[in-house]
Coordinates of C-alpha atoms in Angstrom, one line a residue:
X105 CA 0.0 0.0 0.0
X106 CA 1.4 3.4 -0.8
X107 CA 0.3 4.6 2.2
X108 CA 2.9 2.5 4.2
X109 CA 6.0 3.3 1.6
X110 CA 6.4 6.5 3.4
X111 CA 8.0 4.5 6.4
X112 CA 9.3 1.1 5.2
X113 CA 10.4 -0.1 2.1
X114 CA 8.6 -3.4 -0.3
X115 CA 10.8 -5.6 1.9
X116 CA 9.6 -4.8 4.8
X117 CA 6.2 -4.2 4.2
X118 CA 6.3 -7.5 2.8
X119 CA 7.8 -9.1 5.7
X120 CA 5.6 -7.4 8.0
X121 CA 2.4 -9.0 6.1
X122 CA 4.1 -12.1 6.1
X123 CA 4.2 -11.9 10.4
X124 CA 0.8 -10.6 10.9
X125 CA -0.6 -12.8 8.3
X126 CA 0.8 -16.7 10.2
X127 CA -0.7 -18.2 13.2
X128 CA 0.8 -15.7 15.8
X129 CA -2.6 -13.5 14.7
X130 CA -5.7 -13.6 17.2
X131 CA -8.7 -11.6 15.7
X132 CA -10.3 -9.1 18.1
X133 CA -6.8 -9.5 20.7
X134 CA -5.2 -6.8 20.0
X135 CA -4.2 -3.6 22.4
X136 CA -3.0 -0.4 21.1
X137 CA -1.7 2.5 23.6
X138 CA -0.8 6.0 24.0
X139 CA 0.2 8.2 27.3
X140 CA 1.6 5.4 29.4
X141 CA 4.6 3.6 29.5
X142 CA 5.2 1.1 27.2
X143 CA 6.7 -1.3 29.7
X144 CA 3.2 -0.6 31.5
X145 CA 0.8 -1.5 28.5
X146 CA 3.0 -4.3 27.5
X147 CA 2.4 -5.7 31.3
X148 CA -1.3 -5.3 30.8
X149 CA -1.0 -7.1 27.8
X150 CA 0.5 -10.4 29.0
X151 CA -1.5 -10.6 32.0
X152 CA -5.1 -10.4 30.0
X153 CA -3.4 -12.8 27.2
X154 CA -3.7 -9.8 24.5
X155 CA -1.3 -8.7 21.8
X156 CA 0.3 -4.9 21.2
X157 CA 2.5 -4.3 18.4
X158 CA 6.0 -5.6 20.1
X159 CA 4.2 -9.0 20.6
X160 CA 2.9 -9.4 17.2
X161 CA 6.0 -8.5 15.2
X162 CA 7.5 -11.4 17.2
X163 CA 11.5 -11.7 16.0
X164 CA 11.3 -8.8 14.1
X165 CA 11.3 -6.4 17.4
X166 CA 13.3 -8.6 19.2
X167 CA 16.7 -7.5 19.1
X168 CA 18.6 -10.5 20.0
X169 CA 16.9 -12.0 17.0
X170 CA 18.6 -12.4 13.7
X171 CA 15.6 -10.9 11.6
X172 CA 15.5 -7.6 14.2
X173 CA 16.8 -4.7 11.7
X174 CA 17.1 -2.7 14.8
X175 CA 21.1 -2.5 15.2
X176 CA 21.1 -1.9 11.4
X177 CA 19.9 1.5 11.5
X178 CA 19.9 4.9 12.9
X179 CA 17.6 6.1 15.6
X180 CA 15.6 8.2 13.0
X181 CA 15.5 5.1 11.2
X182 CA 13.8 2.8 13.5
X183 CA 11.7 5.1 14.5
X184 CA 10.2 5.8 10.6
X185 CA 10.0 1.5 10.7
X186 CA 8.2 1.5 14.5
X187 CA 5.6 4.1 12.5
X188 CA 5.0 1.8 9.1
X189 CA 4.5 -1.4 11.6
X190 CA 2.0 0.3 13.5
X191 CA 0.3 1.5 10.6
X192 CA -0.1 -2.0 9.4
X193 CA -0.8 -3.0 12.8
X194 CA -3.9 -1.0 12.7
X195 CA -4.6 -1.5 9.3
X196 CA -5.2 -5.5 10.2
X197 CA -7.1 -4.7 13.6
X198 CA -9.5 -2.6 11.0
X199 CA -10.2 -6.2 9.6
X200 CA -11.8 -7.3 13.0
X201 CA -14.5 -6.2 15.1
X202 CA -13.3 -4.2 18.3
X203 CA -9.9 -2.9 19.7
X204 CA -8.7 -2.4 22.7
X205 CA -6.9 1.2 23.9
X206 CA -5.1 2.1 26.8
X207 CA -4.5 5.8 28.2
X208 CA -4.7 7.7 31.0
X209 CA -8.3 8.6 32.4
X210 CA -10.3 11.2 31.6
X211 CA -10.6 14.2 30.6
X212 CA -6.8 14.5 28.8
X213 CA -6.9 10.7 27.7
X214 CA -5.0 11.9 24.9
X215 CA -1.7 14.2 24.1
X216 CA -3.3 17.5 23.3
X217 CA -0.5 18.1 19.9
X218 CA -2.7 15.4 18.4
X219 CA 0.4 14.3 17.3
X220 CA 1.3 10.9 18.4
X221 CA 1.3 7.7 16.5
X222 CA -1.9 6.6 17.7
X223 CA -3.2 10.2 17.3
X224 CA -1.6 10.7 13.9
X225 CA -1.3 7.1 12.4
X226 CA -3.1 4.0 14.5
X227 CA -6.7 5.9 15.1
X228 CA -7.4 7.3 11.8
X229 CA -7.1 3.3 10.0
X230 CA -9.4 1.8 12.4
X231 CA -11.9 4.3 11.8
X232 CA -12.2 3.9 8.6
X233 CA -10.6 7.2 7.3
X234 CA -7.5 4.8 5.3
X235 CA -10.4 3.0 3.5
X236 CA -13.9 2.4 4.4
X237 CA -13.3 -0.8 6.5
X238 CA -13.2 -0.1 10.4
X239 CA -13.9 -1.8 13.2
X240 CA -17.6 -1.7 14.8
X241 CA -16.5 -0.2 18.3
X242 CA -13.1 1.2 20.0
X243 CA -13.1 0.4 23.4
X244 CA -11.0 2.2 26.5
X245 CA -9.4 0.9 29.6
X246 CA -7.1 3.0 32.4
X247 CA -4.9 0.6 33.8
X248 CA -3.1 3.1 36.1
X249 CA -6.6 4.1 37.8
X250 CA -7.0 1.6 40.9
X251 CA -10.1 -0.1 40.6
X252 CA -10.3 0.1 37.3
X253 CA -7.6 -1.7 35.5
X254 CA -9.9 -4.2 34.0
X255 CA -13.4 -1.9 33.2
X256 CA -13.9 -1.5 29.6
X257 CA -15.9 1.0 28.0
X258 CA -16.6 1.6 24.6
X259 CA -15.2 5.7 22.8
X260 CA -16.2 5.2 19.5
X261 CA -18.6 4.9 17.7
X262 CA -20.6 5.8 20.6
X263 CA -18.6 7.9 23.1
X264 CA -19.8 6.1 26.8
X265 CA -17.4 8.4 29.0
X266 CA -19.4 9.4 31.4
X267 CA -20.7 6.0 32.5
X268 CA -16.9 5.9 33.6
X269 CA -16.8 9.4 35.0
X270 CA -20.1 8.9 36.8
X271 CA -18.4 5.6 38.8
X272 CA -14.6 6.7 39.0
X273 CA -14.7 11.0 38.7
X274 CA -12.2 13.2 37.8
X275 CA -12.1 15.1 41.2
X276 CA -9.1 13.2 41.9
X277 CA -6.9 12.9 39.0
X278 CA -4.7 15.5 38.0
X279 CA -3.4 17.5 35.5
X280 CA -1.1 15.7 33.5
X281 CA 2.6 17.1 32.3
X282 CA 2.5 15.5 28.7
X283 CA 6.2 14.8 26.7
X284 CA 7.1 16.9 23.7
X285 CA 6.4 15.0 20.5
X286 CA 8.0 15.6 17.0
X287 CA 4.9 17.3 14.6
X288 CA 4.1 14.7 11.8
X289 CA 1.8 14.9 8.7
X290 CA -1.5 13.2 10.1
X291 CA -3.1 10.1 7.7
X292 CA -6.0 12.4 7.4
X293 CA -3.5 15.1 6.0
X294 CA -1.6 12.7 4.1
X295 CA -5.2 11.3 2.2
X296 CA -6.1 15.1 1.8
X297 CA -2.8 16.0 -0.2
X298 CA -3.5 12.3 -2.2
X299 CA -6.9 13.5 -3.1
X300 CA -5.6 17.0 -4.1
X301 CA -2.5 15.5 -6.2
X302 CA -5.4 13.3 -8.1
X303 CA -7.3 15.8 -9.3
X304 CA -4.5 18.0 -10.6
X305 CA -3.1 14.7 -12.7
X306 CA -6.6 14.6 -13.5
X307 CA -6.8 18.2 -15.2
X308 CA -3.2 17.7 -16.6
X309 CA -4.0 14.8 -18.4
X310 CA -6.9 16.6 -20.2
X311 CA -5.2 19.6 -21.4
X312 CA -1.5 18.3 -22.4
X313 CA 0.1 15.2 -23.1
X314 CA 1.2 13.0 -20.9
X315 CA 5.1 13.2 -19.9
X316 CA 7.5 10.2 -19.8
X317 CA 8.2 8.5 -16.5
X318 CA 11.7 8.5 -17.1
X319 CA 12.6 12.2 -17.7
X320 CA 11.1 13.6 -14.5
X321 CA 13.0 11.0 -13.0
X322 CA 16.5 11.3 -14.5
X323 CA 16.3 15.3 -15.4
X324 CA 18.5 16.3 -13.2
X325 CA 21.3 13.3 -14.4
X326 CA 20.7 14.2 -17.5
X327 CA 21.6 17.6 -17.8
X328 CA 24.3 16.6 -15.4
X329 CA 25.7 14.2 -18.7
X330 CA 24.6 16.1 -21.0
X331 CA 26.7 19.4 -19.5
X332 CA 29.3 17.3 -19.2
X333 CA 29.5 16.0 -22.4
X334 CA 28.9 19.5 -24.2
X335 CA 32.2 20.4 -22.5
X336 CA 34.0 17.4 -23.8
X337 CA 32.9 18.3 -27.2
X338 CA 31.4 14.8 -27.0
X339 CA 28.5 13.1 -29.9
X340 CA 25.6 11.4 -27.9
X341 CA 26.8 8.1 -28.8
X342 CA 30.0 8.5 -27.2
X343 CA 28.0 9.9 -24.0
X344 CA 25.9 7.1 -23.8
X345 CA 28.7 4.7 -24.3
X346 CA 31.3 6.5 -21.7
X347 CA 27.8 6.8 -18.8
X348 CA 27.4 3.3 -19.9
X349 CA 31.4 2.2 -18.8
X350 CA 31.1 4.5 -16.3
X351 CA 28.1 2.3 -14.7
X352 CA 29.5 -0.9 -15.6
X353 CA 32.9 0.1 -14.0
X354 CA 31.2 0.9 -10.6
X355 CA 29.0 -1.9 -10.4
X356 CA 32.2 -4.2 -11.2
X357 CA 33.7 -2.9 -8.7
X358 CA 30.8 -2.9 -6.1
X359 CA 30.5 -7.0 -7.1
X360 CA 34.7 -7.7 -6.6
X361 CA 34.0 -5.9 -3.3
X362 CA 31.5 -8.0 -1.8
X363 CA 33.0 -10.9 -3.5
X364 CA 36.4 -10.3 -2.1
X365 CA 34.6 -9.7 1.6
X366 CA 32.5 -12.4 1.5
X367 CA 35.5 -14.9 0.8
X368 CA 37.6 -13.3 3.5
X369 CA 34.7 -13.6 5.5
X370 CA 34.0 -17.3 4.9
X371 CA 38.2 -17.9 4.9
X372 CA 38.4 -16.5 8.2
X373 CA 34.8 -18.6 9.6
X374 CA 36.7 -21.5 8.2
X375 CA 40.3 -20.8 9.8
X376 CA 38.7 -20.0 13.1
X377 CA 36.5 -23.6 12.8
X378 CA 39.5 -25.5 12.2
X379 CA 41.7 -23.6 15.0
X380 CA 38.9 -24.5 17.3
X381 CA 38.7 -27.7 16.3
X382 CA 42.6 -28.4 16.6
X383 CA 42.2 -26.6 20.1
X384 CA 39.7 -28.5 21.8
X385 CA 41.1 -31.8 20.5
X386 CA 44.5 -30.9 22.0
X387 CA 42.8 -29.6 25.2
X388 CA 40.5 -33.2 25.4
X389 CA 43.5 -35.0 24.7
X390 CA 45.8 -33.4 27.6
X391 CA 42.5 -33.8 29.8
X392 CA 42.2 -37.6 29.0
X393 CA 46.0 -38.3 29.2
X394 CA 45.8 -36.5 32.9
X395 CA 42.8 -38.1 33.7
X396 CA 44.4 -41.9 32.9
X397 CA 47.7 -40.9 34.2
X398 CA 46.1 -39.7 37.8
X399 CA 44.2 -42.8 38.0
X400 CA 46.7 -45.2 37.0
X401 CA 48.9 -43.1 40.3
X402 CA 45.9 -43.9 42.4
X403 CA 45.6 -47.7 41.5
X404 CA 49.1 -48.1 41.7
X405 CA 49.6 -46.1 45.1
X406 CA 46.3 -48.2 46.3
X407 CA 47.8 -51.6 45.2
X408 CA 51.4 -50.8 46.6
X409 CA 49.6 -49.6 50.4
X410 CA 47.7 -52.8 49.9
X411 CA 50.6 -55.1 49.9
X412 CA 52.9 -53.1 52.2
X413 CA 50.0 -54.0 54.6
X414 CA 49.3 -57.2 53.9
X415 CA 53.4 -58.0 54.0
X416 CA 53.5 -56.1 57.7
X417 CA 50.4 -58.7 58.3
X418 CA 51.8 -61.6 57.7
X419 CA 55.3 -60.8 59.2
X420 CA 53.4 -60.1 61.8
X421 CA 51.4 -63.2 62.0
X422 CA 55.1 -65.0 61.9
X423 CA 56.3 -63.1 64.2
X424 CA 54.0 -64.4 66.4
X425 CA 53.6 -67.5 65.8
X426 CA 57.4 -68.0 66.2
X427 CA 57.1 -66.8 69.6
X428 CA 54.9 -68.8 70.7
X429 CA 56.5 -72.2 69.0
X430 CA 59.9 -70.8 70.7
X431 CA 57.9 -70.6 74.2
X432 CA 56.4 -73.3 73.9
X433 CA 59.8 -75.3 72.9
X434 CA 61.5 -73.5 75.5
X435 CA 58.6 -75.0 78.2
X436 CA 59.3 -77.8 76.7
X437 CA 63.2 -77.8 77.1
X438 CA 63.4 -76.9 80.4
X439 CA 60.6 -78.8 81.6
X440 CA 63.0 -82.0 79.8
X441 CA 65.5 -80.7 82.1
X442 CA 63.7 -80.5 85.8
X443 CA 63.0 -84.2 84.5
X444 CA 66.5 -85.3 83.7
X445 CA 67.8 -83.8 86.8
X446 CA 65.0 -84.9 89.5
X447 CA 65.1 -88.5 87.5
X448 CA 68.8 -88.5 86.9
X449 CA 68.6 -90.7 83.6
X450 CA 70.6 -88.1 80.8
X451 CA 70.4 -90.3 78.3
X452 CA 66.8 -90.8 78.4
X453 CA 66.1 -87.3 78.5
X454 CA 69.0 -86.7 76.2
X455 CA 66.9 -89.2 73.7
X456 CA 64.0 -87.3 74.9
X457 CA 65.2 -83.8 74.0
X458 CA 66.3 -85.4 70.8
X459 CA 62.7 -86.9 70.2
X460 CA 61.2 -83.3 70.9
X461 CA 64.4 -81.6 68.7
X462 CA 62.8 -83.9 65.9
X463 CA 59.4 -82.8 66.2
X464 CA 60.3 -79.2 66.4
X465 CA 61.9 -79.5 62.9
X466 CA 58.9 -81.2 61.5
X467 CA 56.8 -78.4 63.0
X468 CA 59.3 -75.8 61.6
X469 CA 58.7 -77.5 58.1
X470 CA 55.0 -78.0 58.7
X471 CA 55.0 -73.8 59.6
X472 CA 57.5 -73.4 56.1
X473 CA 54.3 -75.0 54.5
X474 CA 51.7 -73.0 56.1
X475 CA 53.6 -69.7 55.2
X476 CA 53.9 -70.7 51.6
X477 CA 49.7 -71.5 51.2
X478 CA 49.3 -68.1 52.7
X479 CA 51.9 -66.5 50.5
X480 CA 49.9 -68.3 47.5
X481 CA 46.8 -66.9 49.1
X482 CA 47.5 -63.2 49.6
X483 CA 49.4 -63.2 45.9
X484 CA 45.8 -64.2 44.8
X485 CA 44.0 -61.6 47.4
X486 CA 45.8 -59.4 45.4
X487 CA 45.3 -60.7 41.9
X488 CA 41.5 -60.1 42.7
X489 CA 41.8 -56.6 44.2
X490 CA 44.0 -55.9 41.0
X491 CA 41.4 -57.1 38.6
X492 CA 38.8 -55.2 40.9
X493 CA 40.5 -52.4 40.1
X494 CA 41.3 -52.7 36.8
X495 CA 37.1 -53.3 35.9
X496 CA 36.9 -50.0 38.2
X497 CA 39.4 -48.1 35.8
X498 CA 37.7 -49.5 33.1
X499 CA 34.4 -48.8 34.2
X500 CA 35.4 -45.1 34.4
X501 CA 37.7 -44.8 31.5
X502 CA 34.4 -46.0 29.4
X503 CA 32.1 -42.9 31.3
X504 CA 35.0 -40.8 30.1
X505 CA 34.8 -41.8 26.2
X506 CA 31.2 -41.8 26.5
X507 CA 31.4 -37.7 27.6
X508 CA 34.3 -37.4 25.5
X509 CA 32.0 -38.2 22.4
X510 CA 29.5 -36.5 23.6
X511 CA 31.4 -33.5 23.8
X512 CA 32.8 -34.2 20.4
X513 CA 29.2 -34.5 19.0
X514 CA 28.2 -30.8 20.2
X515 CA 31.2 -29.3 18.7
X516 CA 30.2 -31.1 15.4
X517 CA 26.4 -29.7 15.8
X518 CA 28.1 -26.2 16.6
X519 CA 30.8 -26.2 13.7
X520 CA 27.4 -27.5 11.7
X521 CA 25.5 -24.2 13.0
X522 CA 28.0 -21.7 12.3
X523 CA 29.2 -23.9 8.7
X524 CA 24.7 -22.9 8.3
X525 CA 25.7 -19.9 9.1
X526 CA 28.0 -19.5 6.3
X527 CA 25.9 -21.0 4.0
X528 CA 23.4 -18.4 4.7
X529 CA 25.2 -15.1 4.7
X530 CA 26.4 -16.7 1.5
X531 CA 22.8 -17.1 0.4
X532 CA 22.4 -13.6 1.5
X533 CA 25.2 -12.4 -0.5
X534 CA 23.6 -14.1 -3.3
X535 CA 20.4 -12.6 -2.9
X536 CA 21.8 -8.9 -2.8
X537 CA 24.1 -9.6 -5.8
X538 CA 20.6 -10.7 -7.6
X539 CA 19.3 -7.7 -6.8
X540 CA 22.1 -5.5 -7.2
X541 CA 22.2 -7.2 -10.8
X542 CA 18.6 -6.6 -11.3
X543 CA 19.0 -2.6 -10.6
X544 CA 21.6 -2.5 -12.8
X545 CA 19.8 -3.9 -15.7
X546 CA 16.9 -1.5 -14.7
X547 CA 19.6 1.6 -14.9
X548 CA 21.7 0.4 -17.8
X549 CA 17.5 0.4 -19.2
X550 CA 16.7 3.5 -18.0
X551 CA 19.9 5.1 -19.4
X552 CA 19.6 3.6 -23.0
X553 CA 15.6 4.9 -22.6
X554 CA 16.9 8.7 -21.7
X555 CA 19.6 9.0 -24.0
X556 CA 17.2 7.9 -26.7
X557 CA 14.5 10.7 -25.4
X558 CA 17.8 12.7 -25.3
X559 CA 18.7 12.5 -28.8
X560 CA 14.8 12.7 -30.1
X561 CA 15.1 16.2 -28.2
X562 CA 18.1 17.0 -29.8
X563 CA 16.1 15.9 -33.1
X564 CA 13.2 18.0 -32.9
X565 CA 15.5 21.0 -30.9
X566 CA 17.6 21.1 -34.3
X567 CA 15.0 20.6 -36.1
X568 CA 12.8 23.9 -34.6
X569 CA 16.4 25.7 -34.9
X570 CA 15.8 25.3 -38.6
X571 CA 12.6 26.3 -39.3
X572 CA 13.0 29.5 -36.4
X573 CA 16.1 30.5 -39.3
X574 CA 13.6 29.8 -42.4
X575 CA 11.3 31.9 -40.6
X576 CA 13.7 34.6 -39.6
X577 CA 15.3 34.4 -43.5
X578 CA 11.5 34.7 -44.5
X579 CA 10.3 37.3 -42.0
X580 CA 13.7 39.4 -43.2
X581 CA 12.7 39.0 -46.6
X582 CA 9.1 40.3 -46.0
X583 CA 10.5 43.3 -44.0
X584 CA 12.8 43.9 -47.0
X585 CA 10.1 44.1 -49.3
X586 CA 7.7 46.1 -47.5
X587 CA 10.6 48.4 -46.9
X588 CA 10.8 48.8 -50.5
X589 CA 7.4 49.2 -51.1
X590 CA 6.9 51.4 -49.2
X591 CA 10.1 53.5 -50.8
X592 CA 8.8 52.9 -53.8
X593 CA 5.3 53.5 -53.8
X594 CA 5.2 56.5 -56.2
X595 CA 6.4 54.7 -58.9
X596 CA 3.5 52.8 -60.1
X597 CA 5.5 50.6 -61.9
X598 CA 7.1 47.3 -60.0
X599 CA 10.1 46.9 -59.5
X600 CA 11.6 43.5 -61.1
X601 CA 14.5 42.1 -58.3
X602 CA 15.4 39.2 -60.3

């Protein structure tokens, strides 16, 4: 709509359409605002599930949001695209039946300029005044009145303000300090000078003929070239072929531009990917080496304090044992002893001591025995522990791979996004070369159209210069004569020039 062109380009008119148009859209939900906060109507608006403009453009107000054109321009320039998204805004809430506005209560609901976007650009398309579709009723709420943050009543087309006055009043509020606004051109002026601009086309077209769309357009380039080329001492032809060099020349250079920066770009994206790659494949590898080297210190230090206590055990165990075998031999000895002297027979208690000498070898040899089974059975004590810790490193080392890989798996998905990424700046790039392409075509079109026109006025100009000097020759001829005839005049007989 032309209407909208005054604030956003095709693109983003189109974009805008394309946002309002999905399933994000719920008819007769909508909440427009004006003399409160915007942080306070956008509350209002979540808590009674209803939509105002930021929640309906979705991503494209968002500004962490890759479709957001907010960081891409100036502060004069987002403020001429806020204005074109209300405007549509409005324009689809016209399609419905009833709208929802917020403002302070009465009797200055409104800024008293007249000049703010709901003033200026929202109100006048959903009454009607953009084209004859409107909605059937406007309706009002004060959410900073207590009491009455959630009583509706309806403005338009029926104004029902004093059904609020008579149950809230306007003893108590007071007068409000408004904010100085920027004037802007209203809708209803803009329709007005629309109108006006019609009819004079209108009268034009009936008394002259119409005019080409492509010299209002590219008058002043024109004579620009044209004064140029008069200075040069240049033929039209050349003109046209040095404008159309000139053209080619920038837009060749424009392309190798954004060709050269979109494959530094993309070398760079790639050089950092791989850097990143090499880096966290190094860093996972010096965290896995330090991982298996710590625990293979820990089994080892666990298995060596294992059998320095085992080994302390069983000397121990000796230890102790031999005591009590050389006690009890001892007993035995001297108790062999009392009996050889109190019996006086030596050589029986000689063969006696002999006997027990015996025995105590074969018990020494029976303990040799012992200590070997029990050597046997702590070496497999420990074979056990050993494999018990070996499943245990194992067991871990197989958690560890299983993290590792899923580690590995995320920086694939995030050298995936950003390779996406690539792919669609690259897109991009496409896209604006496309177009770029496409406006060139339409200029190197428009030039060859002008210099034509240019050359057709050169045409008829020379050809006007001609017949202004037949008609000056003939004029001069005329006065000649009459000159003479009138010197003449006496002489009744003509003069013969030939």
């Amino acid at each position: 709509m032309a209407f909208f062109r005054q604030y956003l380009t095709e693109d983003e008119e189109a974009q805008i359409h394309q946002q309002f148009q999905g399933d994000i859209w719920r008819r007769n939900n909508q909440v427009l605002w004006s003399g409160i906060l915007r942080d306070e109507a956008q509350r209002w608006a979540d808590e009674h599930e209803m939509q105002t403009l930021t929640t309906a453009m979705g991503p494209l107000m968002d500004v962490s949001h890759r479709l957001c054109s907010r960081n891409k321009k100036t502060i004069n320039e987002w403020s001429q695209y806020v204005k074109g998204a209300s405007a549509i805004f409005a324009w689809y809430i016209s399609r419905g039946e009833k709208v929802t506005v917020l403002s302070p209560p009465p009797p200055e609901r409104f800024h008293p300029s007249g000049a703010t976007s709901y003033q200026a650009i929202e109100e006048p398309i959903i009454r009607g005044k953009l084209e004859a579709r409107a909605v059937s009723r406007i309706e009002m709420v004060h959410p900073n009145v207590k009491g009455a943050e959630n009583i509706h009543y309806q403005i338009w087309p029926v104004d029902e303000t004093t059904t609020w006055t008579a149950k809230f009043g306007e003893s108590n509020v007071q007068k409000r300090c408004w904010r100085m606004v920027k004037k802007v051109k209203t809708l209803a002026y803009n329709l007005g000078d629309t109108e006006i601009i019609k009819k004079v086309i209108k009268q034009y077209e009936v008394k002259h003929t119409p005019i080409s769309a492509h010299r209002e357009e590219g008058q002043d380039e024109e004579k620009k070239y044209s004064e140029e080329g008069e200075r040069k001492g240049e033929s039209k032809v050349d003109m046209k072929k040095r404008i159309e060099e000139e053209e080619k020349k920038k837009v060749a250079k424009m392309e190798k531009k954004m060709t050269t920066q979109e494959k530094k770009s993309k070398k760079e994206e790639e050089k950092w990917v791989a850097k990143m790659k090499v880096k966290m494949e190094k860093k996972e590898a010096k965290r896995v080496a330090k991982i298996e080297k710590k625990e293979a210190k820990r089994v080892a230090k666990m298995a060596k304090k294992e059998a320095q206590k085992e080994k302390k055990r069983e000397e121990e165990e000796d230890k102790k044992m031999d005591r009590e075998k050389m006690e009890e031999t001892s007993n035995r000895l001297h108790q062999l002893e009392e009996d050889c002297r109190e019996e006086g027979m030596e050589s029986r208690a000689r063969a006696k001591v002999e006997h027990e000498a015996a025995q105590v070898k074969k018990e020494k040899a029976k303990l040799q025995q012992e200590m070997e089974k029990l050597e046997k059975r702590v070496t497999l004590a420990m074979a056990g522990e050993r494999q018990k810790l070996n499943q245990e490193f194992d067991k871990r080392m197989r958690q560890h791979d299983k993290s590792h890989e899923k580690r590995m798996q995320e920086l694939e998905d995030t050298f995936a996004q950003r390779r996406d990424e690539i792919d669609r700046k690259a897109a991009d790039f496409e896209a604006v070369r496309g177009r770029l392409s496409t406006a060139v075509k339409e200029r190197d079109k428009r030039i060859e159209t002008q210099s034509d026109e240019l050359v057709e006025l050169n045409e008829r100009y020379d050809m006007l210069e001609r017949a202004k000097n037949s008609i000056g020759k003939e004029i001069l001829k005329r006065k000649t004569e009459l000159a003479l005839v009138k010197e003449f005049a006496f002489d009744p007989q003509p003069v013969d020039y030939s």
